[in-house]
mmCIF file of C-alpha atoms and ligand atoms in Angstrom:
data_model
loop_
_atom_site.group_PDB
_atom_site.id
_atom_site.type_symbol
_atom_site.label_atom_id
_atom_site.label_comp_id
_atom_site.label_asym_id
_atom_site.label_seq_id
_atom_site.Cartn_x
_atom_site.Cartn_y
_atom_site.Cartn_z
ATOM 1 C CA MET A 1351 4.508 -21.167 25.686
ATOM 2 C CA ILE A 1352 4.305 -21.367 21.919
ATOM 3 C CA PRO A 1353 7.756 -22.316 20.554
ATOM 4 C CA PHE A 1354 8.987 -20.951 17.255
ATOM 5 C CA TYR A 1355 9.912 -24.385 15.990
ATOM 6 C CA LYS A 1356 9.529 -28.042 16.961
ATOM 7 C CA HIS A 1357 10.989 -30.889 14.954
ATOM 8 C CA ASN A 1358 8.969 -33.885 13.914
ATOM 9 C CA LEU A 1359 11.532 -36.660 14.244
ATOM 10 C CA ASN A 1360 11.092 -39.981 15.955
ATOM 11 C CA ASN A 1361 13.130 -43.134 15.869
ATOM 12 C CA LYS A 1362 10.333 -45.675 15.643
ATOM 13 C CA LYS A 1363 11.949 -47.494 12.768
ATOM 14 C CA ASN A 1364 15.408 -47.718 14.312
ATOM 15 C CA TYR A 1365 17.189 -46.328 11.278
ATOM 16 C CA LEU A 1366 20.065 -45.136 13.392
ATOM 17 C CA LYS A 1367 20.523 -48.518 15.010
ATOM 18 C CA GLN A 1368 20.843 -50.185 11.606
ATOM 19 C CA THR A 1369 23.563 -47.752 10.596
ATOM 20 C CA LEU A 1370 25.395 -48.114 13.889
ATOM 21 C CA ASN A 1371 25.384 -51.882 13.429
ATOM 22 C CA SER A 1372 26.899 -51.618 9.955
ATOM 23 C CA SER A 1373 30.563 -50.990 9.206
ATOM 24 C CA TYR A 1374 30.281 -47.698 7.273
ATOM 25 C CA LEU A 1375 29.450 -44.627 9.342
ATOM 26 C CA THR A 1376 30.012 -42.052 6.621
ATOM 27 C CA SER A 1377 29.392 -41.553 2.881
ATOM 28 C CA GLY A 1378 28.454 -45.206 2.586
ATOM 29 C CA PRO A 1379 25.443 -47.236 1.514
ATOM 30 C CA VAL A 1380 22.803 -45.131 3.341
ATOM 31 C CA CYS A 1381 24.011 -41.924 1.694
ATOM 32 C CA GLU A 1382 23.985 -43.727 -1.624
ATOM 33 C CA ARG A 1383 20.355 -44.820 -1.100
ATOM 34 C CA VAL A 1384 19.208 -41.322 -0.148
ATOM 35 C CA GLU A 1385 21.054 -39.827 -3.120
ATOM 36 C CA LYS A 1386 19.230 -42.279 -5.389
ATOM 37 C CA LEU A 1387 15.910 -41.269 -3.831
ATOM 38 C CA LEU A 1388 16.697 -37.611 -4.499
ATOM 39 C CA CYS A 1389 17.698 -38.281 -8.123
ATOM 40 C CA LYS A 1390 14.393 -40.032 -8.641
ATOM 41 C CA LYS A 1391 12.257 -37.416 -6.898
ATOM 42 C CA PHE A 1392 13.842 -34.515 -8.747
ATOM 43 C CA ASN A 1393 14.450 -36.326 -11.994
ATOM 44 C CA LYS A 1394 18.165 -35.521 -12.076
ATOM 45 C CA LYS A 1395 21.183 -37.598 -13.007
ATOM 46 C CA PHE A 1396 23.304 -36.663 -9.978
ATOM 47 C CA SER A 1397 22.756 -35.856 -6.347
ATOM 48 C CA PHE A 1398 25.199 -35.324 -3.490
ATOM 49 C CA LEU A 1399 24.485 -35.331 0.194
ATOM 50 C CA THR A 1400 26.588 -32.713 1.972
ATOM 51 C CA ASN A 1401 27.090 -31.802 5.619
ATOM 52 C CA SER A 1402 25.286 -28.471 5.063
ATOM 53 C CA TRP A 1403 23.723 -26.307 2.370
ATOM 54 C CA THR A 1404 26.643 -23.929 2.908
ATOM 55 C CA ASN A 1405 29.279 -26.564 2.155
ATOM 56 C CA GLY A 1406 27.222 -27.893 -0.744
ATOM 57 C CA LEU A 1407 27.205 -24.430 -2.276
ATOM 58 C CA ILE A 1408 30.951 -24.008 -1.725
ATOM 59 C CA SER A 1409 31.511 -27.382 -3.456
ATOM 60 C CA ILE A 1410 29.552 -26.154 -6.493
ATOM 61 C CA LEU A 1411 31.307 -22.779 -6.611
ATOM 62 C CA LEU A 1412 34.714 -24.508 -6.351
ATOM 63 C CA SER A 1413 33.785 -26.886 -9.166
ATOM 64 C CA VAL A 1414 32.752 -23.933 -11.348
ATOM 65 C CA LYS A 1415 36.203 -22.399 -10.651
ATOM 66 C CA LEU A 1416 35.312 -18.729 -10.167
ATOM 67 C CA LYS A 1417 37.970 -16.027 -10.597
ATOM 68 C CA PRO A 1418 38.236 -13.029 -8.205
ATOM 69 C CA THR A 1419 36.625 -10.783 -10.827
ATOM 70 C CA ASP A 1420 33.671 -13.144 -11.339
ATOM 71 C CA GLU A 1421 30.310 -12.012 -10.008
ATOM 72 C CA VAL A 1422 27.503 -13.925 -8.330
ATOM 73 C CA ILE A 1423 24.098 -12.235 -8.132
ATOM 74 C CA ILE A 1424 21.948 -13.040 -5.099
ATOM 75 C CA PRO A 1425 18.768 -11.445 -3.728
ATOM 76 C CA ALA A 1426 19.562 -8.879 -1.013
ATOM 77 C CA CYS A 1427 16.988 -10.317 1.374
ATOM 78 C CA THR A 1428 18.009 -13.873 2.166
ATOM 79 C CA PHE A 1429 20.070 -15.853 4.645
ATOM 80 C CA VAL A 1430 23.600 -14.473 4.940
ATOM 81 C CA ALA A 1431 25.095 -17.872 3.947
ATOM 82 C CA CYS A 1432 24.141 -17.026 0.328
ATOM 83 C CA ALA A 1433 26.653 -14.163 0.396
ATOM 84 C CA ASN A 1434 29.207 -15.898 2.634
ATOM 85 C CA VAL A 1435 29.724 -18.807 0.222
ATOM 86 C CA VAL A 1436 30.627 -16.360 -2.561
ATOM 87 C CA GLU A 1437 33.123 -14.574 -0.287
ATOM 88 C CA MET A 1438 34.528 -17.936 0.741
ATOM 89 C CA VAL A 1439 35.586 -18.806 -2.837
ATOM 90 C CA GLY A 1440 36.913 -15.278 -3.409
ATOM 91 C CA ALA A 1441 34.351 -14.076 -5.966
ATOM 92 C CA LYS A 1442 32.213 -10.901 -5.867
ATOM 93 C CA VAL A 1443 28.797 -10.702 -4.222
ATOM 94 C CA ILE A 1444 26.296 -8.665 -6.229
ATOM 95 C CA LEU A 1445 23.073 -7.899 -4.373
ATOM 96 C CA ALA A 1446 19.894 -7.446 -6.395
ATOM 97 C CA ASP A 1447 16.813 -5.943 -4.783
ATOM 98 C CA ILE A 1448 13.660 -7.922 -4.059
ATOM 99 C CA ASP A 1449 10.214 -7.618 -5.576
ATOM 100 C CA GLU A 1450 8.003 -5.436 -3.403
ATOM 101 C CA LYS A 1451 5.124 -7.914 -3.396
ATOM 102 C CA THR A 1452 6.655 -11.406 -3.338
ATOM 103 C CA LYS A 1453 9.865 -10.445 -1.447
ATOM 104 C CA LEU A 1454 11.757 -12.694 -3.903
ATOM 105 C CA LEU A 1455 14.611 -11.720 -6.267
ATOM 106 C CA ASP A 1456 13.398 -8.882 -8.510
ATOM 107 C CA VAL A 1457 14.049 -9.966 -12.097
ATOM 108 C CA LYS A 1458 14.274 -6.393 -13.423
ATOM 109 C CA ASP A 1459 16.916 -5.405 -10.903
ATOM 110 C CA CYS A 1460 18.744 -8.698 -11.440
ATOM 111 C CA LEU A 1461 18.902 -8.106 -15.229
ATOM 112 C CA LYS A 1462 20.210 -4.591 -14.591
ATOM 113 C CA LYS A 1463 23.044 -6.000 -12.504
ATOM 114 C CA ILE A 1464 24.257 -8.537 -15.058
ATOM 115 C CA THR A 1465 27.695 -7.656 -16.490
ATOM 116 C CA LYS A 1466 30.242 -9.524 -18.607
ATOM 117 C CA ASN A 1467 31.648 -10.867 -15.328
ATOM 118 C CA THR A 1468 28.382 -12.413 -14.133
ATOM 119 C CA LYS A 1469 28.988 -16.150 -13.777
ATOM 120 C CA VAL A 1470 26.232 -17.275 -11.416
ATOM 121 C CA ILE A 1471 22.737 -16.147 -10.384
ATOM 122 C CA MET A 1472 21.280 -17.644 -7.231
ATOM 123 C CA PRO A 1473 17.520 -17.172 -6.850
ATOM 124 C CA VAL A 1474 16.104 -18.155 -3.452
ATOM 125 C CA HIS A 1475 12.651 -19.658 -2.875
ATOM 126 C CA LEU A 1476 12.403 -17.625 0.314
ATOM 127 C CA TYR A 1477 9.888 -18.829 2.925
ATOM 128 C CA GLY A 1478 8.872 -21.557 0.447
ATOM 129 C CA ASN A 1479 7.406 -18.920 -1.892
ATOM 130 C CA LEU A 1480 8.466 -19.950 -5.390
ATOM 131 C CA PHE A 1481 10.691 -17.878 -7.633
ATOM 132 C CA ASP A 1482 9.998 -18.189 -11.371
ATOM 133 C CA THR A 1483 13.355 -19.597 -12.492
ATOM 134 C CA LYS A 1484 12.124 -20.433 -15.994
ATOM 135 C CA ASN A 1485 11.246 -16.811 -16.669
ATOM 136 C CA LEU A 1486 14.700 -15.658 -15.518
ATOM 137 C CA LYS A 1487 16.449 -18.368 -17.546
ATOM 138 C CA ASN A 1488 14.702 -17.171 -20.725
ATOM 139 C CA LYS A 1489 16.034 -13.649 -20.198
ATOM 140 C CA ILE A 1490 19.741 -14.275 -19.558
ATOM 141 C CA ARG A 1491 22.851 -15.467 -21.444
ATOM 142 C CA LYS A 1492 23.102 -19.236 -21.712
ATOM 143 C CA ASN A 1493 26.512 -19.391 -20.019
ATOM 144 C CA ILE A 1494 25.280 -17.883 -16.747
ATOM 145 C CA ILE A 1495 24.879 -20.689 -14.221
ATOM 146 C CA ILE A 1496 21.645 -20.729 -12.200
ATOM 147 C CA ILE A 1497 21.784 -22.211 -8.703
ATOM 148 C CA GLU A 1498 18.410 -22.419 -6.931
ATOM 149 C CA ASP A 1499 18.547 -22.041 -3.170
ATOM 150 C CA CYS A 1500 15.921 -24.601 -2.154
ATOM 151 C CA ALA A 1501 16.667 -24.457 1.597
ATOM 152 C CA HIS A 1502 13.004 -23.474 2.103
ATOM 153 C CA SER A 1503 11.415 -25.550 -0.575
ATOM 154 C CA PHE A 1504 11.598 -29.303 -0.857
ATOM 155 C CA CYS A 1505 8.164 -30.030 -2.246
ATOM 156 C CA GLY A 1506 7.473 -26.894 -4.245
ATOM 157 C CA GLU A 1507 6.281 -27.205 -7.836
ATOM 158 C CA TYR A 1508 6.058 -24.663 -10.610
ATOM 159 C CA ASN A 1509 3.835 -25.622 -13.561
ATOM 160 C CA ASN A 1510 3.893 -29.153 -12.124
ATOM 161 C CA LYS A 1511 7.682 -29.236 -12.325
ATOM 162 C CA VAL A 1512 9.788 -30.166 -9.291
ATOM 163 C CA MET A 1513 12.436 -27.918 -7.774
ATOM 164 C CA GLY A 1514 15.601 -27.550 -9.809
ATOM 165 C CA THR A 1515 13.923 -28.279 -13.163
ATOM 166 C CA PHE A 1516 15.032 -24.978 -14.722
ATOM 167 C CA ALA A 1517 18.321 -24.569 -12.833
ATOM 168 C CA ASP A 1518 21.826 -25.929 -13.358
ATOM 169 C CA PHE A 1519 21.957 -26.832 -9.680
ATOM 170 C CA ALA A 1520 19.476 -26.866 -6.818
ATOM 171 C CA VAL A 1521 20.642 -27.076 -3.225
ATOM 172 C CA PHE A 1522 18.621 -28.138 -0.169
ATOM 173 C CA SER A 1523 19.342 -27.688 3.534
ATOM 174 C CA PHE A 1524 18.624 -30.262 6.234
ATOM 175 C CA TYR A 1525 19.629 -27.923 9.061
ATOM 176 C CA ALA A 1526 17.916 -28.385 12.454
ATOM 177 C CA THR A 1527 14.934 -26.072 11.804
ATOM 178 C CA LYS A 1528 14.296 -26.912 8.152
ATOM 179 C CA SER A 1529 11.230 -28.864 6.988
ATOM 180 C CA ILE A 1530 13.335 -31.990 6.533
ATOM 181 C CA THR A 1531 16.250 -32.285 8.916
ATOM 182 C CA CYS A 1532 19.068 -34.477 10.150
ATOM 183 C CA GLY A 1533 20.517 -31.852 12.512
ATOM 184 C CA GLU A 1534 22.992 -30.559 9.934
ATOM 185 C CA GLY A 1535 22.994 -31.523 6.287
ATOM 186 C CA GLY A 1536 22.297 -30.565 2.704
ATOM 187 C CA ALA A 1537 21.939 -31.913 -0.819
ATOM 188 C CA ILE A 1538 22.880 -30.851 -4.330
ATOM 189 C CA ILE A 1539 21.045 -32.010 -7.455
ATOM 190 C CA THR A 1540 22.240 -31.482 -11.028
ATOM 191 C CA ASN A 1541 22.358 -32.952 -14.517
ATOM 192 C CA HIS A 1542 25.861 -31.654 -15.336
ATOM 193 C CA LYS A 1543 28.266 -34.578 -15.525
ATOM 194 C CA LYS A 1544 31.216 -32.222 -16.032
ATOM 195 C CA TYR A 1545 30.647 -30.550 -12.656
ATOM 196 C CA ALA A 1546 29.263 -33.620 -10.881
ATOM 197 C CA ASP A 1547 32.572 -35.492 -11.038
ATOM 198 C CA ILE A 1548 34.417 -32.484 -9.630
ATOM 199 C CA ILE A 1549 31.822 -31.895 -6.875
ATOM 200 C CA ARG A 1550 32.159 -35.471 -5.661
ATOM 201 C CA SER A 1551 35.902 -35.132 -5.227
ATOM 202 C CA VAL A 1552 35.974 -31.476 -4.070
ATOM 203 C CA SER A 1553 33.575 -32.357 -1.248
ATOM 204 C CA ASN A 1554 35.927 -35.150 -0.148
ATOM 205 C CA ASN A 1555 39.251 -33.270 0.101
ATOM 206 C CA GLY A 1556 39.795 -33.521 -3.648
ATOM 207 C CA MET A 1557 40.255 -37.282 -3.564
ATOM 208 C CA THR A 1558 39.086 -39.339 -6.525
ATOM 209 C CA LYS A 1559 37.422 -42.089 -4.438
ATOM 210 C CA PRO A 1560 35.749 -41.980 -1.023
ATOM 211 C CA ALA A 1561 36.887 -44.705 1.434
ATOM 212 C CA PHE A 1562 33.704 -46.673 0.777
ATOM 213 C CA LYS A 1563 34.571 -46.970 -2.932
ATOM 214 C CA ARG A 1564 38.244 -47.750 -2.570
ATOM 215 C CA PHE A 1565 37.792 -51.475 -2.242
ATOM 216 C CA VAL A 1566 35.631 -53.206 -4.805
ATOM 217 C CA ASN A 1567 35.510 -57.031 -4.799
ATOM 218 C CA ASN A 1568 38.516 -56.998 -2.481
ATOM 219 C CA LYS A 1569 40.580 -55.178 -5.101
ATOM 220 C CA TYR A 1570 42.332 -51.941 -4.183
ATOM 221 C CA ILE A 1571 41.468 -49.034 -6.479
ATOM 222 C CA PRO A 1572 44.216 -46.380 -6.519
ATOM 223 C CA TRP A 1573 43.225 -42.814 -5.690
ATOM 224 C CA ASP A 1574 44.697 -39.424 -6.565
ATOM 225 C CA VAL A 1575 43.971 -35.698 -6.095
ATOM 226 C CA TYR A 1576 43.318 -33.515 -9.156
ATOM 227 C CA ASN A 1577 41.220 -30.758 -7.556
ATOM 228 C CA PHE A 1578 41.721 -28.722 -4.428
ATOM 229 C CA GLY A 1579 39.073 -29.872 -2.012
ATOM 230 C CA PHE A 1580 37.673 -29.670 1.497
ATOM 231 C CA LYS A 1581 35.292 -31.629 3.680
ATOM 232 C CA ALA A 1582 31.630 -31.463 2.740
ATOM 233 C CA ASN A 1583 30.373 -35.033 2.684
ATOM 234 C CA LEU A 1584 27.512 -36.225 4.951
ATOM 235 C CA SER A 1585 27.763 -39.120 7.389
ATOM 236 C CA ASP A 1586 25.608 -42.226 7.054
ATOM 237 C CA ILE A 1587 24.469 -41.566 10.631
ATOM 238 C CA ASN A 1588 22.853 -38.310 9.513
ATOM 239 C CA ALA A 1589 21.605 -39.778 6.251
ATOM 240 C CA SER A 1590 19.788 -42.574 8.043
ATOM 241 C CA ILE A 1591 17.542 -39.971 9.718
ATOM 242 C CA LEU A 1592 16.774 -38.455 6.316
ATOM 243 C CA GLU A 1593 15.709 -41.488 4.375
ATOM 244 C CA ASP A 1594 12.183 -41.793 5.734
ATOM 245 C CA GLN A 1595 11.562 -38.031 5.660
ATOM 246 C CA VAL A 1596 12.481 -37.757 1.986
ATOM 247 C CA SER A 1597 9.855 -40.351 1.090
ATOM 248 C CA SER A 1598 7.104 -39.121 3.412
ATOM 249 C CA TYR A 1599 7.527 -35.341 3.268
ATOM 250 C CA SER A 1600 4.580 -34.707 0.975
ATOM 251 C CA LYS A 1601 2.232 -35.642 3.842
ATOM 252 C CA ILE A 1602 3.848 -33.031 6.054
ATOM 253 C CA ALA A 1603 3.672 -30.497 3.253
ATOM 254 C CA ILE A 1604 -0.115 -30.984 3.045
ATOM 255 C CA LEU A 1605 -0.466 -30.453 6.789
ATOM 256 C CA LYS A 1606 1.687 -27.313 6.695
ATOM 257 C CA LYS A 1607 -0.426 -25.916 3.878
ATOM 258 C CA LYS A 1608 -3.522 -26.364 6.036
ATOM 259 C CA LEU A 1609 -1.868 -24.640 9.017
ATOM 260 C CA PHE A 1610 -0.639 -21.830 6.767
ATOM 261 C CA LYS A 1611 -4.178 -21.174 5.515
ATOM 262 C CA LYS A 1612 -5.452 -21.165 9.088
ATOM 263 C CA TYR A 1613 -2.934 -18.430 9.953
ATOM 264 C CA ARG A 1614 -3.801 -16.411 6.889
ATOM 265 C CA TYR A 1615 -7.516 -16.639 7.708
ATOM 266 C CA ASN A 1616 -6.965 -15.504 11.301
ATOM 267 C CA LEU A 1617 -4.815 -12.540 10.253
ATOM 268 C CA ASN A 1618 -7.181 -11.477 7.516
ATOM 269 C CA ASN A 1619 -8.948 -8.741 9.470
ATOM 270 C CA ILE A 1620 -5.839 -7.144 10.994
ATOM 271 C CA LYS A 1621 -5.187 -4.262 8.612
ATOM 272 C CA GLU A 1622 -1.759 -3.418 10.095
ATOM 273 C CA VAL A 1623 -0.406 -6.818 9.043
ATOM 274 C CA SER A 1624 0.776 -7.593 5.498
ATOM 275 C CA LEU A 1625 1.893 -10.883 3.965
ATOM 276 C CA PRO A 1626 4.222 -11.505 1.016
ATOM 277 C CA SER A 1627 2.053 -12.280 -1.995
ATOM 278 C CA GLU A 1628 2.342 -15.689 -3.628
ATOM 279 C CA ASN A 1629 3.139 -16.242 -7.262
ATOM 280 C CA LYS A 1630 0.303 -17.721 -9.281
ATOM 281 C CA ASN A 1631 0.345 -21.138 -10.926
ATOM 282 C CA LYS A 1632 2.558 -22.629 -8.286
ATOM 283 C CA ASN A 1633 2.138 -25.424 -5.817
ATOM 284 C CA ARG A 1634 4.446 -24.075 -3.163
ATOM 285 C CA ASP A 1635 6.017 -25.436 -0.037
ATOM 286 C CA TYR A 1636 5.194 -23.750 3.280
ATOM 287 C CA TYR A 1637 8.280 -23.298 5.390
ATOM 288 C CA LEU A 1638 8.108 -20.046 7.368
ATOM 289 C CA PHE A 1639 5.256 -17.687 8.192
ATOM 290 C CA PRO A 1640 6.568 -14.133 7.851
ATOM 291 C CA ILE A 1641 4.391 -11.068 8.351
ATOM 292 C CA GLY A 1642 5.178 -7.402 7.762
ATOM 293 C CA VAL A 1643 4.195 -4.504 10.050
ATOM 294 C CA ASP A 1644 5.187 -0.834 9.952
ATOM 295 C CA LYS A 1645 8.795 -0.614 11.130
ATOM 296 C CA LYS A 1646 7.861 1.717 13.981
ATOM 297 C CA TYR A 1647 5.825 -1.108 15.563
ATOM 298 C CA ARG A 1648 8.008 -4.066 14.641
ATOM 299 C CA ASN A 1649 10.292 -4.418 17.666
ATOM 300 C CA LYS A 1650 7.504 -3.455 20.079
ATOM 301 C CA LEU A 1651 5.288 -6.182 18.639
ATOM 302 C CA ILE A 1652 8.123 -8.710 19.014
ATOM 303 C CA GLU A 1653 8.466 -7.678 22.682
ATOM 304 C CA HIS A 1654 4.726 -7.951 23.213
ATOM 305 C CA LEU A 1655 4.600 -11.465 21.751
ATOM 306 C CA LEU A 1656 7.663 -12.645 23.704
ATOM 307 C CA LYS A 1657 6.132 -11.262 26.905
ATOM 308 C CA ASN A 1658 3.130 -13.454 26.171
ATOM 309 C CA LYS A 1659 5.407 -16.460 25.648
ATOM 310 C CA ILE A 1660 4.975 -16.545 21.898
ATOM 311 C CA PHE A 1661 8.388 -17.095 20.370
ATOM 312 C CA VAL A 1662 8.907 -15.102 17.199
ATOM 313 C CA THR A 1663 12.053 -14.022 15.375
ATOM 314 C CA VAL A 1664 13.428 -11.912 12.545
ATOM 315 C CA ASN A 1665 14.811 -14.428 10.056
ATOM 316 C CA PHE A 1666 16.203 -12.248 7.302
ATOM 317 C CA ARG A 1667 17.531 -8.722 7.169
ATOM 318 C CA SER A 1668 18.857 -7.107 4.037
ATOM 319 C CA ILE A 1669 22.446 -8.275 3.494
ATOM 320 C CA SER A 1670 23.195 -4.724 2.297
ATOM 321 C CA GLU A 1671 22.632 -3.593 5.914
ATOM 322 C CA LEU A 1672 24.838 -6.177 7.606
ATOM 323 C CA HIS A 1673 28.032 -4.609 8.888
ATOM 324 C CA TYR A 1674 30.555 -6.781 7.034
ATOM 325 C CA TYR A 1675 28.823 -6.438 3.665
ATOM 326 C CA LYS A 1676 27.969 -2.773 4.102
ATOM 327 C CA LYS A 1677 31.634 -2.005 4.717
ATOM 328 C CA LYS A 1678 33.032 -4.223 1.963
ATOM 329 C CA TYR A 1679 30.489 -3.441 -0.781
ATOM 330 C CA LYS A 1680 29.954 0.285 -0.290
ATOM 331 C CA ASN A 1681 27.108 2.032 -2.081
ATOM 332 C CA THR A 1682 25.001 -1.068 -2.612
ATOM 333 C CA LYS A 1683 21.437 0.123 -2.190
ATOM 334 C CA CYS A 1684 18.506 -2.249 -2.129
ATOM 335 C CA PRO A 1685 15.690 -0.097 -0.714
ATOM 336 C CA ARG A 1686 12.864 -2.653 -0.953
ATOM 337 C CA SER A 1687 14.951 -5.331 0.727
ATOM 338 C CA GLU A 1688 16.091 -2.911 3.438
ATOM 339 C CA LYS A 1689 12.497 -1.850 4.110
ATOM 340 C CA TRP A 1690 11.219 -5.432 4.365
ATOM 341 C CA GLY A 1691 14.138 -6.369 6.663
ATOM 342 C CA LYS A 1692 12.917 -3.732 9.120
ATOM 343 C CA GLU A 1693 9.237 -4.720 8.890
ATOM 344 C CA THR A 1694 9.305 -8.474 9.003
ATOM 345 C CA ILE A 1695 8.619 -10.912 11.856
ATOM 346 C CA SER A 1696 8.483 -14.706 11.535
ATOM 347 C CA LEU A 1697 5.644 -16.247 13.542
ATOM 348 C CA PRO A 1698 5.810 -19.720 15.130
ATOM 349 C CA PHE A 1699 5.171 -22.204 12.335
ATOM 350 C CA HIS A 1700 5.839 -25.931 12.346
ATOM 351 C CA VAL A 1701 3.942 -29.228 11.984
ATOM 352 C CA LYS A 1702 3.334 -29.488 15.718
ATOM 353 C CA ILE A 1703 1.606 -26.121 16.128
ATOM 354 C CA THR A 1704 -2.119 -26.459 16.891
ATOM 355 C CA GLU A 1705 -4.976 -24.433 15.432
ATOM 356 C CA LYS A 1706 -5.652 -23.143 18.951
ATOM 357 C CA GLU A 1707 -2.082 -21.869 19.225
ATOM 358 C CA ILE A 1708 -2.353 -20.183 15.839
ATOM 359 C CA LYS A 1709 -5.508 -18.428 17.039
ATOM 360 C CA LYS A 1710 -3.751 -17.286 20.190
ATOM 361 C CA VAL A 1711 -0.828 -15.808 18.229
ATOM 362 C CA CYS A 1712 -3.219 -13.890 15.977
ATOM 363 C CA GLU A 1713 -5.311 -12.665 18.918
ATOM 364 C CA GLN A 1714 -2.194 -11.321 20.616
ATOM 365 C CA ILE A 1715 -1.231 -9.465 17.429
ATOM 366 C CA LYS A 1716 -4.739 -8.022 17.255
ATOM 367 C CA SER A 1717 -4.721 -6.897 20.893
ATOM 368 C CA PHE A 1718 -1.308 -5.251 20.367
ATOM 369 C CA PHE A 1719 -2.675 -3.081 17.579
ATOM 370 C CA LEU A 1720 -5.799 -2.193 19.575
ATOM 371 C CA LYS A 1721 -3.519 -0.757 22.264
ATOM 372 C CA ASN A 1722 -1.005 0.943 19.955
HETATM 373 C C1 LIG B 304 19.204 -22.390 6.212
HETATM 374 C C2 LIG B 304 19.482 -21.665 4.957
HETATM 375 C C3 LIG B 304 20.671 -21.843 4.270
HETATM 376 C C4 LIG B 304 21.866 -22.545 4.856
HETATM 377 O O1 LIG B 304 21.671 -23.852 5.193
HETATM 378 P P1 LIG B 304 22.780 -24.653 6.047
HETATM 379 O O2 LIG B 304 22.405 -26.084 5.810
HETATM 380 O O3 LIG B 304 22.603 -24.232 7.476
HETATM 381 O O4 LIG B 304 24.115 -24.322 5.523
HETATM 382 C C5 LIG B 304 20.809 -21.253 3.031
HETATM 383 N N1 LIG B 304 19.837 -20.496 2.495
HETATM 384 C C6 LIG B 304 18.701 -20.244 3.165
HETATM 385 C C7 LIG B 304 17.658 -19.399 2.507
HETATM 386 C C8 LIG B 304 18.486 -20.811 4.427
HETATM 387 O O5 LIG B 304 17.375 -20.524 5.106
#
């Protein structure tokens, strides 16, 4: 059996034990340490650990205070959470089509969809393939907020600049199958003090001080509620699993790059298989390994691989084709995204996969096309 994903966690250093022996289990000193690490790595003034990417994004959108007529542009081919968070705060989802080659947000279509109501654009570094945020930023009004979805890209670099450099906010996910994980979790990074203060309280039920900060030198600090809030903070238990991964991830990224190249090499001579093309001048992260095949073969190939105990999946379909969104936002057409959603398969790809397993996956794909 070749599993789709295997995590790379161990508890050799007893991080969890240390946290369990301390008195703060949530939003305490461990979270604070990891947030400092993130600020340093991404060269930002503020970072917030959240209990998911989804809740991190909702915290940002609440702090920006969107009105029902405000519009948020997202690429049509991405994880459905990108659209759900916009619905959640009662704003409008605007889907822009993807670029035929990179499968990332198509800048031309995005520019076409900007109106006076556009408040936020959310490019996604899908699969770890890097979107050129700087180029987009140069082409849009200054008061449009850019939020980079970095759920697939922790270590990516564009022109030697870390993730989030050209965005107002960047948000990471530490969900179970992501490159860095603590089961469920996420992080926001930003330089905006104005929003940062609101995000901190919004993510903690609108309160001005988390429990950990309410007693300083045995003095009680009064708290109040100025913003409507909900619950998005991360526990120290989760954060203690993250700490080591944040510092050591670049080693894993190098290994994943090697495995990615191995895959690409082994698929090279199968003409029925296409890969999203990578943007130049970028030192990307390698998160998923998607391939594209003609839609008439796609589901049959999935069946063939599953029969041979190779676990593959379809990660992203076009949001314009998902029932809820199709019904609510009628007449949204994103043909390139819809096409890719019907052609794509994600192959098993994780740090624990061996070169032999990669070869086997590719051989099974080859033998499928010899028979079909
Ligand atoms: C996983 C993922 C998310 C959501 O992350 P959660 O931490 O599960 O909320 C958002 N965007 C993309 C592209 C993802 O793959």
